[in-house]
Amino acid sequence: MANVTDLQTKYSKLAQEYSKLRAQNQVLKKAVVDEQANCVSLKDQLKQRDQSLRKQEQEMDSLSFRNQQLAKRVELLQEELAVCEAKGKKGKNKGDSPSQHALETKNVFDEDLQKKIEENERLHIQFYEADELHKRQEAQLRARLQELEREAEQHQDAVNGLNTKYTDTIERLHSDKARLELKTQTMEREAQECRMRAEDCQQQLRRCQTELSRQVKQSSSVIQEKVPFNDTKFVHYNSLNVPPHNRRHQLKARDVVGQALSFIQDLVAALLNFHSYTEQRVHIYPRDSSIEPISALNQKFSQYLHENAAYVRPLEESFLQLHQSITEDTVTVLETVVKLKSFADHFSSYVQFLKKILPYQLKSLEEECEAPLCTAALTAKNQELHGDMKRVTSMFEKLQNYINVLALPSVCQDVVPQSSTSAVFTQLAGCLHSLHDAIKEMSKHYNQKAGLEQELPTVTQKLLTTSECLLGSLGSLTSSTGKIATFFSNNLDFFTSPAYSPKGSTVALSPLQAETMLANKKKASAYISAIKKPRPQSVPYSEALSNRRILTSSTESREGLTQQVQQSLEKIARLEQEKEHWLLEAQLGKVRLEKENQRIADLEAQLAAALGGSLAAQSAAAGTLTQSHEDTEAESTAAGKELTLCTSLVGMLCTTPSVEHVGDEESREQLIKTHYMARVGELTTQLQISDSKAVHFHSECRALAKRLAIAEKSRESLSEDVKRANQNITRLQDELTTTKRSYEDQLSMMSDHLCSMNETLSKQREEIDTLKLGSKGNAKKNKGR
């Protein structure tokens, strides 16, 4: 059922991803249409600029033609002036007084010539300015056109790439969906089969329970009626009163020790992480070892912390050996659990390690308090941590004493009385709760200290990361100790209850009695297996064996489930370590994100500058289109007015001072800025979604690759089986053909032999017949004689 729910959640996620991709495809189509419309509008603007260019060329041609006419007119006037001067000189030679009419005409021609020269100069200046302005506008428009064409190509390439990418992802998702549908169908069939098998098993279990309860009642009645003798009434008459083997207690003990092993593994992982991250922090704060050498005290402290695995790992290994020593066929009491002593020894060595590093921890906190930037609040938190570390070490020392007391009965008999073990277990449970409270308090104070350290101006990213990892290890340590304390309190009745004790006495079980108990158990099993004919009104041996198999299979399934739980706990520990690793990766990603934001800001500035140049070119082109040949004098006088420069984030505009025009510029700039900011935001969200999908698809691909490898291995094994089967088939076919040929040869030989025998028989018959005829003829001759 869990797999079906997981598949349904995957289906829902796939549907959501598909809807998102469809929406993004619509957005991309809309963006492509907008870019095409922009290209069409730019082409129209280019056509308009070409038309204005042709008009200006026509005006330039007309101005040049007018200039030529004026030049010819000036030449004619100069010739007339020269003729008039020549005539004047001739008149002077003829008479001394010049005529009044010649002087007036000369003055008129001079004035006319002066006006034409000024007009020609002014027209040359205007023509030169118009030509320069036209060339500048043409260069700007061409550059803008090239840039827009390049951007359009880039957008088109991006759109094509995204279309291909999304089509590939959609196809892959469709294939995944089909494959998952097939898998769900197979899983549903398997679930139905499992449910049917579970129902059958439950029915068999009910039948077995009813049958066993009936047999127990019958056996108890037989024992009460037929076995009146009881040799356990007086203990002093029987010193070897051996209790029966309690299989239920053994299963419970193995289950409890297995759960404790998983908690010990969590505790060991948390302690390893705590000591390792403490070592990293010593190298970073209050002095960074990569910049300046740390103090000799911290060097020694780091050296001791580096050896933590040699003291922590044996705890898990010794407890694992303890768990392996407890089986169904053993006797588990404090007097017989020998492996508990090795666990106690390793725990004592770890406590000695804590005592050895405690002074260095305290000195390291004092060194942090002596740092120049250490505030009063940080000093107070360090003092609180000072007391917390002492308290945690003392709690571990108490635990060491209790565990050593519990391990003594397995080494020395009659050292700890049976009545005091329950008190030791009770005190041990209280000590575990006190340890959990101490570690919880230390975690809280360290969290507050990390928050104060983040406010320091000289804090580094390396220190923040190490503090977060250290807080994570403290959190896992707190949770593991809390689980251990709760588990011990819940199973305290089981620990304090006497499992094996002779009937009618309170004496603890000795190792001799345990050996005798196991020997009696072996003898009983051998006796039951040796009985060929079961007694009447007893369970048949075959039925007892089948019940034994059912119980063994249920026990094995339970053990398999406990192993799965242990594997799941190990996987959770590994995932927590991976979580800490990915937290570091996330912090690195934040730094990269800041760099990308800076780069986007630079690109926005460049884009704003480019857009500013295009707007200036458009305003200049609009000014040139409104000019005409009739208003040249008015525009030349208006050109002398002062121009104002308007700069903004988008670009630079050269305008005349007008309040309405300034408002339009600001609104247009704001609209352009909001448009491009929205576009950048959309692109960043699309990029983040694509990255997340890529990570998701990468993980799915890794899982599929693992499945493919498993399928390949199974396929190879099946192909080998098929090869072996084919080889067997070919071998059998060869044997068949050989036997067939041999039979055919034998048949042919037999037929030949039969033919030869028939021929010999026929010859013998003929000879007999001839002999008979000869004998008859001889008899007739004899008679005739």
PDB file of C-alpha atoms in Angstrom, residues 95-208:
ATOM      1  CA  GLY A  95      35.571 113.268 -70.056  1.00  0.00           C
ATOM      2  CA  ASP A  96      36.481 113.877 -66.412  1.00  0.00           C
ATOM      3  CA  SER A  97      32.986 113.551 -64.736  1.00  0.00           C
ATOM      4  CA  PRO A  98      31.399 109.964 -64.641  1.00  0.00           C
ATOM      5  CA  SER A  99      27.747 109.503 -65.300  1.00  0.00           C
ATOM      6  CA  GLN A 100      25.387 109.214 -62.359  1.00  0.00           C
ATOM      7  CA  HIS A 101      23.520 106.271 -63.874  1.00  0.00           C
ATOM      8  CA  ALA A 102      26.616 104.024 -64.022  1.00  0.00           C
ATOM      9  CA  LEU A 103      27.376 104.598 -60.328  1.00  0.00           C
ATOM     10  CA  GLU A 104      23.843 103.683 -59.245  1.00  0.00           C
ATOM     11  CA  THR A 105      23.835 100.465 -61.240  1.00  0.00           C
ATOM     12  CA  LYS A 106      27.201  99.538 -59.753  1.00  0.00           C
ATOM     13  CA  ASN A 107      25.963 100.052 -56.195  1.00  0.00           C
ATOM     14  CA  VAL A 108      22.884  97.936 -56.864  1.00  0.00           C
ATOM     15  CA  PHE A 109      24.978  95.113 -58.289  1.00  0.00           C
ATOM     16  CA  ASP A 110      27.337  95.252 -55.306  1.00  0.00           C
ATOM     17  CA  GLU A 111      24.499  94.971 -52.810  1.00  0.00           C
ATOM     18  CA  ASP A 112      22.874  92.127 -54.740  1.00  0.00           C
ATOM     19  CA  LEU A 113      26.188  90.301 -54.960  1.00  0.00           C
ATOM     20  CA  GLN A 114      26.804  90.722 -51.222  1.00  0.00           C
ATOM     21  CA  LYS A 115      23.368  89.267 -50.398  1.00  0.00           C
ATOM     22  CA  LYS A 116      23.862  86.325 -52.707  1.00  0.00           C
ATOM     23  CA  ILE A 117      27.266  85.584 -51.180  1.00  0.00           C
ATOM     24  CA  GLU A 118      25.821  85.624 -47.638  1.00  0.00           C
ATOM     25  CA  GLU A 119      22.915  83.441 -48.670  1.00  0.00           C
ATOM     26  CA  ASN A 120      25.277  80.974 -50.355  1.00  0.00           C
ATOM     27  CA  GLU A 121      27.432  80.791 -47.204  1.00  0.00           C
ATOM     28  CA  ARG A 122      24.435  80.199 -44.993  1.00  0.00           C
ATOM     29  CA  LEU A 123      23.159  77.455 -47.313  1.00  0.00           C
ATOM     30  CA  HIS A 124      26.596  75.752 -47.275  1.00  0.00           C
ATOM     31  CA  ILE A 125      26.579  75.750 -43.451  1.00  0.00           C
ATOM     32  CA  GLN A 126      23.070  74.279 -43.267  1.00  0.00           C
ATOM     33  CA  PHE A 127      23.929  71.676 -45.873  1.00  0.00           C
ATOM     34  CA  TYR A 128      27.051  70.613 -43.958  1.00  0.00           C
ATOM     35  CA  GLU A 129      25.136  70.390 -40.633  1.00  0.00           C
ATOM     36  CA  ALA A 130      22.328  68.387 -42.218  1.00  0.00           C
ATOM     37  CA  ASP A 131      24.815  66.028 -43.842  1.00  0.00           C
ATOM     38  CA  GLU A 132      26.676  65.433 -40.554  1.00  0.00           C
ATOM     39  CA  LEU A 133      23.428  64.875 -38.651  1.00  0.00           C
ATOM     40  CA  HIS A 134      22.209  62.444 -41.295  1.00  0.00           C
ATOM     41  CA  LYS A 135      25.442  60.437 -41.211  1.00  0.00           C
ATOM     42  CA  ARG A 136      25.389  60.258 -37.425  1.00  0.00           C
ATOM     43  CA  GLN A 137      21.747  59.138 -37.340  1.00  0.00           C
ATOM     44  CA  GLU A 138      22.365  56.560 -40.031  1.00  0.00           C
ATOM     45  CA  ALA A 139      25.325  55.066 -38.096  1.00  0.00           C
ATOM     46  CA  GLN A 140      23.298  54.930 -34.873  1.00  0.00           C
ATOM     47  CA  LEU A 141      20.338  53.315 -36.583  1.00  0.00           C
ATOM     48  CA  ARG A 142      22.528  50.740 -38.289  1.00  0.00           C
ATOM     49  CA  ALA A 143      24.228  49.836 -34.981  1.00  0.00           C
ATOM     50  CA  ARG A 144      20.868  49.617 -33.247  1.00  0.00           C
ATOM     51  CA  LEU A 145      19.509  47.421 -36.063  1.00  0.00           C
ATOM     52  CA  GLN A 146      22.470  45.045 -35.824  1.00  0.00           C
ATOM     53  CA  GLU A 147      22.103  44.800 -32.052  1.00  0.00           C
ATOM     54  CA  LEU A 148      18.385  44.102 -32.288  1.00  0.00           C
ATOM     55  CA  GLU A 149      18.927  41.479 -34.963  1.00  0.00           C
ATOM     56  CA  ARG A 150      21.552  39.791 -32.772  1.00  0.00           C
ATOM     57  CA  GLU A 151      19.218  39.857 -29.762  1.00  0.00           C
ATOM     58  CA  ALA A 152      16.400  38.447 -31.890  1.00  0.00           C
ATOM     59  CA  GLU A 153      18.650  35.597 -33.031  1.00  0.00           C
ATOM     60  CA  GLN A 154      19.692  34.905 -29.447  1.00  0.00           C
ATOM     61  CA  HIS A 155      16.060  34.887 -28.288  1.00  0.00           C
ATOM     62  CA  GLN A 156      15.112  32.595 -31.151  1.00  0.00           C
ATOM     63  CA  ASP A 157      17.958  30.211 -30.323  1.00  0.00           C
ATOM     64  CA  ALA A 158      16.936  30.197 -26.656  1.00  0.00           C
ATOM     65  CA  VAL A 159      13.305  29.539 -27.581  1.00  0.00           C
ATOM     66  CA  ASN A 160      14.306  26.695 -29.915  1.00  0.00           C
ATOM     67  CA  GLY A 161      16.540  25.169 -27.261  1.00  0.00           C
ATOM     68  CA  LEU A 162      13.832  25.377 -24.614  1.00  0.00           C
ATOM     69  CA  ASN A 163      11.261  23.890 -26.996  1.00  0.00           C
ATOM     70  CA  THR A 164      13.502  20.914 -27.758  1.00  0.00           C
ATOM     71  CA  LYS A 165      14.365  20.505 -24.080  1.00  0.00           C
ATOM     72  CA  TYR A 166      10.745  20.601 -22.949  1.00  0.00           C
ATOM     73  CA  THR A 167       9.630  18.238 -25.710  1.00  0.00           C
ATOM     74  CA  ASP A 168      12.318  15.776 -24.613  1.00  0.00           C
ATOM     75  CA  THR A 169      11.272  16.100 -20.967  1.00  0.00           C
ATOM     76  CA  ILE A 170       7.594  15.658 -21.896  1.00  0.00           C
ATOM     77  CA  GLU A 171       8.390  12.517 -23.882  1.00  0.00           C
ATOM     78  CA  ARG A 172      10.504  11.179 -21.067  1.00  0.00           C
ATOM     79  CA  LEU A 173       7.750  11.927 -18.561  1.00  0.00           C
ATOM     80  CA  HIS A 174       5.218  10.125 -20.755  1.00  0.00           C
ATOM     81  CA  SER A 175       7.473   7.067 -20.924  1.00  0.00           C
ATOM     82  CA  ASP A 176       8.043   7.226 -17.161  1.00  0.00           C
ATOM     83  CA  LYS A 177       4.311   7.503 -16.610  1.00  0.00           C
ATOM     84  CA  ALA A 178       3.625   4.442 -18.755  1.00  0.00           C
ATOM     85  CA  ARG A 179       6.346   2.468 -17.014  1.00  0.00           C
ATOM     86  CA  LEU A 180       5.070   3.512 -13.581  1.00  0.00           C
ATOM     87  CA  GLU A 181       1.516   2.543 -14.547  1.00  0.00           C
ATOM     88  CA  LEU A 182       2.748  -0.938 -15.432  1.00  0.00           C
ATOM     89  CA  LYS A 183       4.676  -1.052 -12.191  1.00  0.00           C
ATOM     90  CA  THR A 184       1.592   0.000 -10.187  1.00  0.00           C
ATOM     91  CA  GLN A 185      -0.452  -2.744 -11.810  1.00  0.00           C
ATOM     92  CA  THR A 186       2.173  -5.340 -10.934  1.00  0.00           C
ATOM     93  CA  MET A 187       2.463  -3.931  -7.393  1.00  0.00           C
ATOM     94  CA  GLU A 188      -1.320  -4.063  -6.978  1.00  0.00           C
ATOM     95  CA  ARG A 189      -1.335  -7.687  -8.080  1.00  0.00           C
ATOM     96  CA  GLU A 190       1.491  -8.477  -5.679  1.00  0.00           C
ATOM     97  CA  ALA A 191      -0.342  -6.626  -2.881  1.00  0.00           C
ATOM     98  CA  GLN A 192      -3.474  -8.677  -3.508  1.00  0.00           C
ATOM     99  CA  GLU A 193      -1.419 -11.869  -3.425  1.00  0.00           C
ATOM    100  CA  CYS A 194       0.274 -10.735  -0.206  1.00  0.00           C
ATOM    101  CA  ARG A 195      -3.088  -9.957   1.362  1.00  0.00           C
ATOM    102  CA  MET A 196      -4.369 -13.408   0.405  1.00  0.00           C
ATOM    103  CA  ARG A 197      -1.250 -15.049   1.850  1.00  0.00           C
ATOM    104  CA  ALA A 198      -1.559 -12.939   5.010  1.00  0.00           C
ATOM    105  CA  GLU A 199      -5.173 -14.002   5.461  1.00  0.00           C
ATOM    106  CA  ASP A 200      -4.175 -17.656   5.017  1.00  0.00           C
ATOM    107  CA  CYS A 201      -1.357 -17.229   7.532  1.00  0.00           C
ATOM    108  CA  GLN A 202      -3.718 -15.584  10.011  1.00  0.00           C
ATOM    109  CA  GLN A 203      -6.168 -18.425   9.661  1.00  0.00           C
ATOM    110  CA  GLN A 204      -3.396 -20.969  10.163  1.00  0.00           C
ATOM    111  CA  LEU A 205      -2.181 -19.009  13.185  1.00  0.00           C
ATOM    112  CA  ARG A 206      -5.668 -19.010  14.710  1.00  0.00           C
ATOM    113  CA  ARG A 207      -5.970 -22.744  14.166  1.00  0.00           C
ATOM    114  CA  CYS A 208      -2.551 -23.295  15.718  1.00  0.00           C
TER     115      CYS A 208
END
